[in-house]
Amino acid sequence: MLHVLSGRLGISYPILLVLGGLALSLVPGAPHVSLDPDLVFLVFLPPLLYEAAWFTPWKEFVRLRGPIALQAFGLVLCTAGAVALFAHALIPEFSLALGFMLGGIISPPDAVAATSVLHGMRVPRVAVGILEGESLVNDAASLIVFRFALAAVVTGSFVAVDVVGEFLRVSLGGVGLGLGVALLVYGLHRLLPSAPSVDASLTVMTPYLMYLAAEGLGCSGVLAVVAGGLFLSARAHDFLAATSRVQANFVWSTLVFLLNGFVFILIGLQLPRITEGLGPEALADATGYALAISLLTIVVRFVWVFAAAGALRLRPSRPSGAPDPDWKALVVIAWAGMRGVVSLASALAVPLTLADGVTAFPHRHLILFITFVVILVTLVLQGISLPLVVRLLRFGPGDEVRRARDEQALAARLAAAALAHLDQHYPDEHRRHDAVQRVRAHHAAVLHASQTDLGVEADLRAEHHKLMIDLVHAQKRALLLARRDGTYDHEVLRAAEEQLDMEEVRLHRAGH
């Protein structure tokens, strides 16, 4: 219901889900819902990261590796350091180690929130690519910072040299294990008979295998899932048949929708548990701290995005074909820093006591409350205002025109390949068989249409697209009458309905 309402109101659905969960938590007599951090890290995080990695273009990820690395690692460390110093100076008896831990918790923006807000907007592809790439690996950087800061608070010791070595081991080990599991799964797909249900099931199991293998050996499960997902995505055409890809896409779209829905609702439902450890006076002070730190995270991201972009432009060599975002795209990247479930799960993972098992963990309730407020402020304030920011920036139709040209060029290339294949392997059939002649005429028409003027052809394609959808609907009405008549076999009717459904899905995807 909230998802449907978000579409009617024009608000990104993660925002409305969090607000809906928050409203439900305030209902008198409503039960308190506890969010187990292990549940988030194990059940929710692997498939959400894997799905994001699967749909990230590998070549684009490599081209944008410079800005992505600066955002995912540099910005996380910069935010953690700024929050540590600011919280240490602002909050009484709040140590630097606690500050770094808090910074590690609230530093990574949420991938789903940003992409869902920007979906369907006229935003440069380079900005979306940087945001998607950043969200893939910044969770790993933030969790590593959180892990080391937490160890420093619990044990009371911190050795910088050990931290650097451990950071490299955790990161490189996670990438290596993710690629190792990906190669194993790749082999399983190639060896097993290609069955859509088996292939779709394996794709769901894969991120859990990667995450568990890495975490079981003390490495980064996040980087394992991301690395393995990028590897398998780039080779999906080698081991997934067409029917398997179609079925897996439907499975994953439903799975990710349900997981995201549960996660964002659960974020809002955490408010009573988070505030129960704060008294009325402490709540007022904590609100002030939280709002100040929220503002700091927004300012740090703005400063870093523009400073990093300036530094990248000064580098002596740059990757071939790597575009530089202009100032408008940088504003979008800077403003799309909404926090989400990883931050809350990390905060909830803070233990109740120190290493002795008796001493209460210092400022645990305050850390939870600050994290919740930062999520709420960034998600609601930035998420709701981001569409307005995009409209005020008035991006041109550059990417849209480029995509339309690419669509035309690709259609021409595929049609030319089909005609060449027909002429080479079926040179006489089109003269003897009307069906082959119609197929050849169809591809020739596609080739001719794709070579016409882009602006003129756009209106014709829109009219043709509407006509084809109307024809599918007319055939479905005839199919419904045929089912009521009871003249045809049930399996025949079902096969015809499935074919019409697939055609309608194809047309709707082509229209978007």
Short mmCIF file of C-alpha atoms in Angstrom, two decimals:
data_model
loop_
_atom_site.label_atom_id
_atom_site.label_comp_id
_atom_site.label_asym_id
_atom_site.label_seq_id
_atom_site.Cartn_x
_atom_site.Cartn_y
_atom_site.Cartn_z
CA MET A 1 0.00 0.00 0.00
CA LEU A 2 2.82 2.40 0.87
CA HIS A 3 4.61 1.58 -2.39
CA VAL A 4 1.47 2.30 -4.41
CA LEU A 5 0.94 5.52 -2.45
CA SER A 6 4.53 6.60 -3.09
CA GLY A 7 3.87 6.39 -6.83
CA ARG A 8 0.72 8.49 -6.50
CA LEU A 9 2.50 11.13 -4.38
CA GLY A 10 5.67 11.14 -6.47
CA ILE A 11 7.85 10.29 -3.43
CA SER A 12 10.56 7.63 -3.49
CA TYR A 13 9.20 4.50 -1.83
CA PRO A 14 12.05 4.00 0.72
CA ILE A 15 11.20 7.40 2.20
CA LEU A 16 7.52 6.59 2.57
CA LEU A 17 8.29 3.13 3.96
CA VAL A 18 10.52 4.55 6.69
CA LEU A 19 7.91 7.18 7.57
CA GLY A 20 5.22 4.48 7.53
CA GLY A 21 7.24 2.30 9.90
CA LEU A 22 7.85 5.32 12.12
CA ALA A 23 4.11 6.07 12.23
CA LEU A 24 3.32 2.44 13.06
CA SER A 25 5.83 2.48 15.93
CA LEU A 26 3.99 5.45 17.50
CA VAL A 27 0.59 3.71 17.54
CA PRO A 28 -0.43 3.14 21.19
CA GLY A 29 -0.08 -0.50 22.16
CA ALA A 30 1.92 -1.42 19.07
CA PRO A 31 4.47 -4.16 19.82
CA HIS A 32 8.15 -3.27 19.81
CA VAL A 33 9.92 -4.83 16.84
CA SER A 34 13.60 -5.69 17.27
CA LEU A 35 15.93 -5.68 14.27
CA ASP A 36 18.71 -8.23 14.71
CA PRO A 37 21.88 -6.88 13.02
CA ASP A 38 22.99 -10.40 12.15
CA LEU A 39 19.71 -10.85 10.31
CA VAL A 40 20.39 -7.73 8.23
CA PHE A 41 24.00 -8.57 7.46
CA LEU A 42 23.28 -12.19 6.53
CA VAL A 43 19.74 -12.26 5.12
CA PHE A 44 19.23 -8.82 3.57
CA LEU A 45 22.65 -7.46 2.62
CA PRO A 46 24.06 -10.21 0.29
CA PRO A 47 21.13 -10.37 -2.19
CA LEU A 48 20.70 -6.58 -2.28
CA LEU A 49 24.39 -6.05 -3.01
CA TYR A 50 24.46 -8.91 -5.53
CA GLU A 51 21.50 -7.53 -7.43
CA ALA A 52 23.13 -4.09 -7.58
CA ALA A 53 26.42 -5.60 -8.78
CA TRP A 54 24.62 -7.75 -11.37
CA PHE A 55 23.08 -4.73 -13.08
CA THR A 56 26.21 -2.56 -12.89
CA PRO A 57 27.95 -2.42 -16.30
CA TRP A 58 31.49 -3.75 -15.81
CA LYS A 59 33.06 -1.49 -18.45
CA GLU A 60 31.41 1.59 -16.96
CA PHE A 61 32.54 0.55 -13.48
CA VAL A 62 36.14 0.28 -14.74
CA ARG A 63 35.96 3.60 -16.60
CA LEU A 64 34.70 5.37 -13.49
CA ARG A 65 37.00 3.56 -11.07
CA GLY A 66 38.78 6.79 -10.08
CA PRO A 67 35.77 8.76 -8.81
CA ILE A 68 34.14 5.57 -7.48
CA ALA A 69 37.22 4.72 -5.39
CA LEU A 70 37.46 8.26 -4.06
CA GLN A 71 33.77 8.22 -3.09
CA ALA A 72 33.66 4.70 -1.70
CA PHE A 73 36.90 4.71 0.27
CA GLY A 74 38.17 8.28 0.50
CA LEU A 75 34.84 9.84 1.43
CA VAL A 76 34.08 7.10 3.98
CA LEU A 77 37.41 7.70 5.74
CA CYS A 78 37.02 11.48 5.51
CA THR A 79 33.49 11.35 6.92
CA ALA A 80 34.54 9.00 9.71
CA GLY A 81 37.42 11.31 10.66
CA ALA A 82 35.30 14.46 10.56
CA VAL A 83 32.53 12.87 12.64
CA ALA A 84 35.11 11.53 15.14
CA LEU A 85 36.69 14.94 15.73
CA PHE A 86 33.35 16.77 15.79
CA ALA A 87 31.63 14.30 18.14
CA HIS A 88 34.67 14.21 20.44
CA ALA A 89 34.58 18.00 20.74
CA LEU A 90 30.78 18.31 20.95
CA ILE A 91 29.67 15.44 23.20
CA PRO A 92 31.00 15.23 26.77
CA GLU A 93 33.12 12.13 27.52
CA PHE A 94 32.85 10.92 23.92
CA SER A 95 36.25 9.48 22.99
CA LEU A 96 37.89 9.61 19.55
CA ALA A 97 37.52 5.83 19.21
CA LEU A 98 33.77 6.18 19.78
CA GLY A 99 33.77 9.02 17.26
CA PHE A 100 35.45 6.88 14.59
CA MET A 101 33.01 4.09 15.31
CA LEU A 102 30.07 6.46 14.89
CA GLY A 103 31.65 7.84 11.71
CA GLY A 104 32.04 4.35 10.30
CA ILE A 105 28.40 3.65 11.08
CA ILE A 106 26.89 6.70 9.37
CA SER A 107 29.36 7.21 6.51
CA PRO A 108 27.91 4.94 3.75
CA PRO A 109 24.93 6.22 1.73
CA ASP A 110 22.22 3.71 0.87
CA ALA A 111 22.24 2.39 -2.69
CA VAL A 112 18.52 1.71 -3.01
CA ALA A 113 17.45 5.11 -1.71
CA ALA A 114 19.53 7.09 -4.21
CA THR A 115 18.74 5.01 -7.29
CA SER A 116 15.02 4.81 -6.50
CA VAL A 117 14.82 8.60 -6.10
CA LEU A 118 16.67 9.23 -9.38
CA HIS A 119 14.76 6.58 -11.33
CA GLY A 120 13.08 8.09 -14.39
CA MET A 121 14.68 11.53 -13.97
CA ARG A 122 16.79 13.31 -16.55
CA VAL A 123 20.15 12.88 -14.82
CA PRO A 124 23.51 12.36 -16.61
CA ARG A 125 24.49 8.72 -16.81
CA VAL A 126 27.92 9.51 -15.39
CA ALA A 127 26.33 10.73 -12.13
CA VAL A 128 24.17 7.62 -11.80
CA GLY A 129 27.15 5.40 -12.62
CA ILE A 130 29.29 6.99 -9.90
CA LEU A 131 26.49 6.70 -7.32
CA GLU A 132 25.84 3.05 -8.20
CA GLY A 133 29.52 2.17 -8.14
CA GLU A 134 30.07 4.01 -4.87
CA SER A 135 27.18 2.21 -3.19
CA LEU A 136 28.61 -1.17 -4.18
CA VAL A 137 31.84 -0.86 -2.20
CA ASN A 138 31.35 1.90 0.38
CA ASP A 139 29.57 -0.54 2.71
CA ALA A 140 32.74 -2.61 2.87
CA ALA A 141 34.89 0.43 3.71
CA SER A 142 32.50 1.65 6.40
CA LEU A 143 32.13 -1.80 8.01
CA ILE A 144 35.91 -2.19 8.14
CA VAL A 145 36.28 1.23 9.84
CA PHE A 146 33.48 0.28 12.24
CA ARG A 147 35.08 -3.09 13.03
CA PHE A 148 38.48 -1.60 13.93
CA ALA A 149 37.03 1.32 15.90
CA LEU A 150 34.77 -1.05 17.82
CA ALA A 151 37.75 -3.27 18.66
CA ALA A 152 39.64 -0.21 19.92
CA VAL A 153 36.73 0.78 22.20
CA VAL A 154 36.17 -2.73 23.53
CA THR A 155 39.83 -3.65 24.11
CA GLY A 156 41.18 -0.16 24.73
CA SER A 157 44.11 -0.63 22.30
CA PHE A 158 44.81 0.56 18.75
CA VAL A 159 47.90 -0.11 16.59
CA ALA A 160 47.92 1.75 13.25
CA VAL A 161 50.32 -0.65 11.52
CA ASP A 162 48.21 -3.66 12.42
CA VAL A 163 45.10 -1.85 11.17
CA VAL A 164 46.61 -1.16 7.72
CA GLY A 165 47.72 -4.77 7.30
CA GLU A 166 44.38 -6.11 8.49
CA PHE A 167 42.53 -3.70 6.20
CA LEU A 168 44.41 -5.05 3.18
CA ARG A 169 43.88 -8.65 4.26
CA VAL A 170 40.16 -8.18 4.82
CA SER A 171 39.67 -6.31 1.53
CA LEU A 172 41.84 -8.40 -0.80
CA GLY A 173 40.75 -11.62 0.89
CA GLY A 174 37.10 -10.73 0.36
CA VAL A 175 37.64 -9.98 -3.34
CA GLY A 176 39.62 -13.20 -3.84
CA LEU A 177 37.07 -15.39 -2.08
CA GLY A 178 34.21 -13.77 -3.96
CA LEU A 179 35.90 -14.48 -7.29
CA GLY A 180 36.69 -18.04 -6.18
CA VAL A 181 33.07 -18.79 -5.32
CA ALA A 182 32.00 -17.09 -8.57
CA LEU A 183 34.23 -19.44 -10.58
CA LEU A 184 32.75 -22.41 -8.71
CA VAL A 185 29.19 -21.27 -9.41
CA TYR A 186 30.12 -20.57 -13.03
CA GLY A 187 31.30 -24.17 -13.34
CA LEU A 188 28.11 -25.48 -11.73
CA HIS A 189 25.97 -23.54 -14.20
CA ARG A 190 27.98 -24.92 -17.12
CA LEU A 191 27.93 -28.53 -15.87
CA LEU A 192 24.32 -28.79 -14.71
CA PRO A 193 21.51 -29.16 -17.26
CA SER A 194 20.07 -25.78 -18.12
CA ALA A 195 16.74 -25.61 -16.30
CA PRO A 196 15.21 -22.19 -15.56
CA SER A 197 14.13 -23.12 -12.02
CA VAL A 198 17.56 -24.55 -11.16
CA ASP A 199 19.40 -21.58 -12.67
CA ALA A 200 17.20 -19.04 -10.88
CA SER A 201 17.64 -20.88 -7.58
CA LEU A 202 21.43 -20.92 -7.99
CA THR A 203 21.48 -17.17 -8.61
CA VAL A 204 19.65 -16.66 -5.30
CA MET A 205 22.03 -18.97 -3.39
CA THR A 206 25.20 -17.47 -4.90
CA PRO A 207 25.44 -14.22 -2.88
CA TYR A 208 24.94 -16.13 0.37
CA LEU A 209 27.72 -18.57 -0.56
CA MET A 210 30.08 -15.67 -1.29
CA TYR A 211 29.19 -13.77 1.87
CA LEU A 212 29.43 -16.79 4.18
CA ALA A 213 32.72 -17.97 2.69
CA ALA A 214 34.35 -14.55 3.18
CA GLU A 215 32.94 -13.82 6.62
CA GLY A 216 33.76 -17.33 7.81
CA LEU A 217 37.44 -16.63 7.07
CA GLY A 218 37.39 -13.15 8.59
CA CYS A 219 37.32 -11.25 5.28
CA SER A 220 34.90 -8.72 3.82
CA GLY A 221 31.69 -10.45 2.80
CA VAL A 222 30.50 -7.26 1.13
CA LEU A 223 33.49 -7.08 -1.23
CA ALA A 224 33.16 -10.82 -1.89
CA VAL A 225 29.55 -10.40 -3.05
CA VAL A 226 30.37 -7.32 -5.14
CA ALA A 227 33.42 -8.86 -6.84
CA GLY A 228 31.67 -12.16 -7.53
CA GLY A 229 28.53 -10.42 -8.75
CA LEU A 230 30.45 -8.24 -11.21
CA PHE A 231 32.35 -11.29 -12.51
CA LEU A 232 29.24 -13.42 -13.08
CA SER A 233 27.25 -10.53 -14.53
CA ALA A 234 29.91 -9.93 -17.19
CA ARG A 235 29.71 -13.64 -18.18
CA ALA A 236 25.98 -14.26 -17.76
CA HIS A 237 25.53 -14.80 -21.51
CA ASP A 238 27.89 -17.79 -21.29
CA PHE A 239 25.92 -19.86 -18.78
CA LEU A 240 22.33 -18.58 -18.64
CA ALA A 241 19.90 -19.54 -21.37
CA ALA A 242 17.24 -17.09 -22.50
CA THR A 243 14.46 -18.76 -20.49
CA SER A 244 16.70 -18.85 -17.40
CA ARG A 245 17.52 -15.15 -17.70
CA VAL A 246 13.85 -14.21 -18.04
CA GLN A 247 12.79 -16.33 -15.05
CA ALA A 248 15.73 -15.17 -12.91
CA ASN A 249 14.92 -11.52 -13.66
CA PHE A 250 11.34 -11.98 -12.48
CA VAL A 251 12.48 -13.84 -9.35
CA TRP A 252 15.02 -11.17 -8.48
CA SER A 253 12.70 -8.22 -9.09
CA THR A 254 10.17 -9.71 -6.64
CA LEU A 255 12.81 -10.74 -4.10
CA VAL A 256 14.54 -7.35 -4.04
CA PHE A 257 11.22 -5.53 -3.77
CA LEU A 258 10.21 -7.60 -0.73
CA LEU A 259 13.61 -7.30 0.96
CA ASN A 260 13.77 -3.54 0.48
CA GLY A 261 10.21 -3.19 1.72
CA PHE A 262 10.92 -5.13 4.92
CA VAL A 263 14.19 -3.30 5.55
CA PHE A 264 12.87 0.24 5.26
CA ILE A 265 9.72 -0.54 7.24
CA LEU A 266 11.90 -2.08 9.98
CA ILE A 267 14.07 1.06 10.11
CA GLY A 268 11.03 3.15 11.02
CA LEU A 269 9.83 0.58 13.56
CA GLN A 270 13.07 0.84 15.56
CA LEU A 271 12.29 4.25 17.15
CA PRO A 272 10.80 3.00 20.47
CA ARG A 273 13.72 0.65 21.08
CA ILE A 274 16.26 3.34 20.22
CA THR A 275 14.75 6.02 22.49
CA GLU A 276 13.98 3.74 25.43
CA GLY A 277 17.47 4.20 26.90
CA LEU A 278 17.35 8.01 26.77
CA GLY A 279 15.56 10.11 29.38
CA PRO A 280 13.60 13.29 28.52
CA GLU A 281 16.55 15.61 29.21
CA ALA A 282 19.06 13.37 27.47
CA LEU A 283 16.68 13.10 24.51
CA ALA A 284 16.76 16.87 23.99
CA ASP A 285 20.57 16.96 24.09
CA ALA A 286 20.82 13.89 21.87
CA THR A 287 18.53 15.50 19.29
CA GLY A 288 20.82 18.52 19.13
CA TYR A 289 23.90 16.34 18.71
CA ALA A 290 22.20 14.24 16.05
CA LEU A 291 21.03 17.22 13.99
CA ALA A 292 24.48 18.81 14.13
CA ILE A 293 26.17 15.58 13.02
CA SER A 294 23.57 15.14 10.25
CA LEU A 295 24.43 18.59 8.93
CA LEU A 296 28.14 17.76 9.17
CA THR A 297 27.77 14.61 7.05
CA ILE A 298 25.94 16.59 4.35
CA VAL A 299 28.56 19.37 4.31
CA VAL A 300 31.51 16.93 4.28
CA ARG A 301 30.03 15.09 1.29
CA PHE A 302 29.58 18.35 -0.64
CA VAL A 303 33.13 19.50 0.06
CA TRP A 304 34.63 16.10 -0.75
CA VAL A 305 32.71 15.59 -4.02
CA PHE A 306 33.85 18.90 -5.50
CA ALA A 307 37.40 18.64 -4.13
CA ALA A 308 37.80 15.08 -5.45
CA ALA A 309 36.44 16.10 -8.86
CA GLY A 310 38.98 18.93 -9.02
CA ALA A 311 41.81 16.60 -8.06
CA LEU A 312 40.81 14.05 -10.72
CA ARG A 313 40.84 16.73 -13.43
CA LEU A 314 44.43 17.61 -12.49
CA ARG A 315 45.72 14.03 -12.81
CA PRO A 316 48.25 13.60 -15.66
CA SER A 317 46.55 10.57 -17.21
CA ARG A 318 42.97 9.39 -17.15
CA PRO A 319 41.27 6.17 -18.27
CA SER A 320 40.28 6.08 -21.92
CA GLY A 321 36.69 7.22 -22.39
CA ALA A 322 36.22 8.22 -18.75
CA PRO A 323 33.84 11.20 -18.68
CA ASP A 324 34.21 14.03 -16.19
CA PRO A 325 30.93 15.06 -14.52
CA ASP A 326 30.15 18.78 -14.78
CA TRP A 327 29.17 20.91 -11.79
CA LYS A 328 25.47 20.05 -12.15
CA ALA A 329 26.17 16.32 -12.00
CA LEU A 330 28.44 16.90 -8.99
CA VAL A 331 25.58 18.65 -7.17
CA VAL A 332 23.37 15.60 -7.73
CA ILE A 333 26.13 13.24 -6.52
CA ALA A 334 26.73 15.40 -3.43
CA TRP A 335 23.05 15.71 -2.54
CA ALA A 336 22.27 12.00 -3.06
CA GLY A 337 23.85 10.94 0.24
CA MET A 338 20.89 9.28 1.94
CA ARG A 339 21.75 6.77 4.68
CA GLY A 340 19.93 3.50 5.19
CA VAL A 341 19.88 -0.02 6.54
CA VAL A 342 23.65 -0.72 6.75
CA SER A 343 24.08 2.23 9.10
CA LEU A 344 21.27 1.09 11.39
CA ALA A 345 22.42 -2.54 11.39
CA SER A 346 25.96 -1.45 12.30
CA ALA A 347 24.65 0.68 15.17
CA LEU A 348 22.53 -2.20 16.47
CA ALA A 349 25.60 -4.45 16.30
CA VAL A 350 27.33 -2.37 18.98
CA PRO A 351 27.64 -4.74 22.00
CA LEU A 352 25.92 -4.09 25.31
CA THR A 353 29.13 -4.41 27.36
CA LEU A 354 32.90 -4.04 27.01
CA ALA A 355 35.39 -6.91 26.93
CA ASP A 356 34.98 -7.65 30.65
CA GLY A 357 31.31 -8.51 30.11
CA VAL A 358 30.25 -6.25 33.00
CA THR A 359 30.98 -2.63 32.10
CA ALA A 360 28.23 -1.13 29.96
CA PHE A 361 29.29 0.00 26.50
CA PRO A 362 29.70 3.80 26.69
CA HIS A 363 27.05 5.96 24.96
CA ARG A 364 25.44 2.99 23.18
CA HIS A 365 21.91 4.44 23.31
CA LEU A 366 23.20 7.82 22.11
CA ILE A 367 25.00 6.21 19.16
CA LEU A 368 21.81 4.38 18.19
CA PHE A 369 19.75 7.55 18.42
CA ILE A 370 22.22 9.67 16.41
CA THR A 371 22.33 7.00 13.70
CA PHE A 372 18.54 6.89 13.48
CA VAL A 373 18.27 10.69 13.20
CA VAL A 374 21.00 10.85 10.53
CA ILE A 375 19.11 8.21 8.50
CA LEU A 376 15.83 10.05 8.94
CA VAL A 377 17.22 13.52 8.13
CA THR A 378 19.21 12.48 5.08
CA LEU A 379 16.57 10.11 3.73
CA VAL A 380 13.62 12.45 4.16
CA LEU A 381 15.24 15.88 3.66
CA GLN A 382 17.56 14.96 0.81
CA GLY A 383 15.35 12.26 -0.68
CA ILE A 384 12.26 14.46 -0.99
CA SER A 385 14.21 17.51 -2.21
CA LEU A 386 16.42 15.65 -4.71
CA PRO A 387 13.79 15.67 -7.51
CA LEU A 388 13.40 19.42 -7.03
CA VAL A 389 17.18 19.87 -7.20
CA VAL A 390 17.27 17.89 -10.46
CA ARG A 391 14.49 20.01 -11.95
CA LEU A 392 16.20 23.27 -10.94
CA LEU A 393 19.47 22.15 -12.53
CA ARG A 394 17.66 21.62 -15.87
CA PHE A 395 19.78 18.91 -17.41
CA GLY A 396 19.71 18.72 -21.18
CA PRO A 397 18.55 15.69 -23.17
CA GLY A 398 22.12 14.65 -24.00
CA ASP A 399 22.00 11.13 -22.55
CA GLU A 400 18.49 10.53 -23.89
CA VAL A 401 19.50 11.49 -27.43
CA ARG A 402 22.65 9.38 -27.16
CA ARG A 403 20.62 6.40 -25.95
CA ALA A 404 18.11 6.80 -28.79
CA ARG A 405 20.96 6.92 -31.31
CA ASP A 406 22.50 3.81 -29.76
CA GLU A 407 19.14 2.02 -29.94
CA GLN A 408 18.83 2.90 -33.63
CA ALA A 409 22.40 1.90 -34.42
CA LEU A 410 22.06 -1.41 -32.57
CA ALA A 411 18.73 -2.18 -34.26
CA ALA A 412 20.36 -1.55 -37.64
CA ARG A 413 23.31 -3.78 -36.79
CA LEU A 414 21.08 -6.66 -35.64
CA ALA A 415 18.77 -6.34 -38.64
CA ALA A 416 21.75 -6.29 -41.02
CA ALA A 417 23.14 -9.42 -39.35
CA ALA A 418 19.79 -11.19 -39.77
CA LEU A 419 19.56 -10.21 -43.46
CA ALA A 420 23.14 -11.32 -44.11
CA HIS A 421 22.44 -14.68 -42.44
CA LEU A 422 19.28 -15.17 -44.51
CA ASP A 423 21.09 -14.33 -47.75
CA GLN A 424 23.99 -16.66 -46.94
CA HIS A 425 22.17 -19.70 -45.55
CA TYR A 426 18.70 -19.38 -47.10
CA PRO A 427 19.33 -17.80 -50.52
CA ASP A 428 16.40 -19.46 -52.32
CA GLU A 429 13.88 -20.05 -49.54
CA HIS A 430 12.43 -16.51 -49.59
CA ARG A 431 11.43 -17.04 -53.22
CA ARG A 432 9.67 -20.35 -52.48
CA HIS A 433 8.17 -19.71 -49.03
CA ASP A 434 5.97 -16.75 -48.12
CA ALA A 435 6.87 -17.08 -44.42
CA VAL A 436 10.60 -16.61 -45.11
CA GLN A 437 9.80 -13.72 -47.43
CA ARG A 438 7.81 -12.01 -44.67
CA VAL A 439 10.66 -12.52 -42.19
CA ARG A 440 13.13 -10.97 -44.63
CA ALA A 441 10.79 -8.06 -45.33
CA HIS A 442 10.41 -7.45 -41.60
CA HIS A 443 14.18 -7.19 -41.02
CA ALA A 444 14.61 -5.05 -44.11
CA ALA A 445 11.96 -2.66 -42.78
CA VAL A 446 13.69 -2.51 -39.39
CA LEU A 447 17.00 -1.71 -41.10
CA HIS A 448 15.40 1.02 -43.20
CA ALA A 449 13.58 2.54 -40.22
CA SER A 450 16.72 2.56 -38.06
CA GLN A 451 18.60 4.50 -40.73
CA THR A 452 16.05 7.36 -40.96
CA ASP A 453 16.27 10.67 -39.14
CA LEU A 454 16.15 10.32 -35.34
CA GLY A 455 13.63 13.10 -34.67
CA VAL A 456 11.23 12.05 -37.40
CA GLU A 457 11.41 8.40 -36.49
CA ALA A 458 10.70 9.02 -32.78
CA ASP A 459 7.05 9.93 -33.41
CA LEU A 460 6.59 7.01 -35.79
CA ARG A 461 8.07 4.58 -33.27
CA ALA A 462 5.73 5.91 -30.56
CA GLU A 463 2.69 5.40 -32.79
CA HIS A 464 3.88 1.93 -33.80
CA HIS A 465 4.51 1.00 -30.16
CA LYS A 466 1.00 2.07 -29.15
CA LEU A 467 -0.47 0.13 -32.08
CA MET A 468 1.37 -3.07 -31.11
CA ILE A 469 0.17 -2.87 -27.49
CA ASP A 470 -3.42 -2.31 -28.68
CA LEU A 471 -3.13 -5.41 -30.88
CA VAL A 472 -1.91 -7.52 -27.97
CA HIS A 473 -4.85 -6.33 -25.85
CA ALA A 474 -7.27 -7.16 -28.69
CA GLN A 475 -5.82 -10.67 -28.95
CA LYS A 476 -6.14 -11.12 -25.17
CA ARG A 477 -9.82 -10.20 -25.35
CA ALA A 478 -10.31 -12.79 -28.11
CA LEU A 479 -8.41 -15.33 -26.01
CA LEU A 480 -10.71 -14.66 -23.05
CA LEU A 481 -13.76 -15.32 -25.23
CA ALA A 482 -12.16 -18.51 -26.53
CA ARG A 483 -11.59 -19.71 -22.95
CA ARG A 484 -15.25 -19.06 -22.10
CA ASP A 485 -16.40 -20.99 -25.18
CA GLY A 486 -14.52 -24.07 -24.04
CA THR A 487 -13.65 -24.94 -27.65
CA TYR A 488 -9.88 -25.27 -27.29
CA ASP A 489 -7.65 -27.41 -25.13
CA HIS A 490 -6.57 -25.85 -21.84
CA GLU A 491 -2.83 -26.30 -22.56
CA VAL A 492 -3.20 -24.61 -25.95
CA LEU A 493 -4.96 -21.64 -24.35
CA ARG A 494 -2.34 -21.42 -21.61
CA ALA A 495 0.55 -21.44 -24.10
CA ALA A 496 -1.10 -18.71 -26.18
CA GLU A 497 -1.69 -16.58 -23.07
CA GLU A 498 1.95 -16.99 -22.00
CA GLN A 499 3.14 -15.93 -25.45
CA LEU A 500 0.94 -12.82 -25.40
CA ASP A 501 2.12 -11.97 -21.87
CA MET A 502 5.75 -12.17 -22.96
CA GLU A 503 5.05 -9.98 -25.97
CA GLU A 504 3.32 -7.39 -23.79
CA VAL A 505 6.24 -7.38 -21.33
CA ARG A 506 8.68 -6.93 -24.22
CA LEU A 507 6.68 -4.01 -25.60
CA HIS A 508 6.44 -2.28 -22.21
CA ARG A 509 10.19 -2.65 -21.66
CA ALA A 510 10.89 -1.28 -25.12
CA GLY A 511 8.61 1.68 -24.39
CA HIS A 512 10.64 2.59 -21.27
#
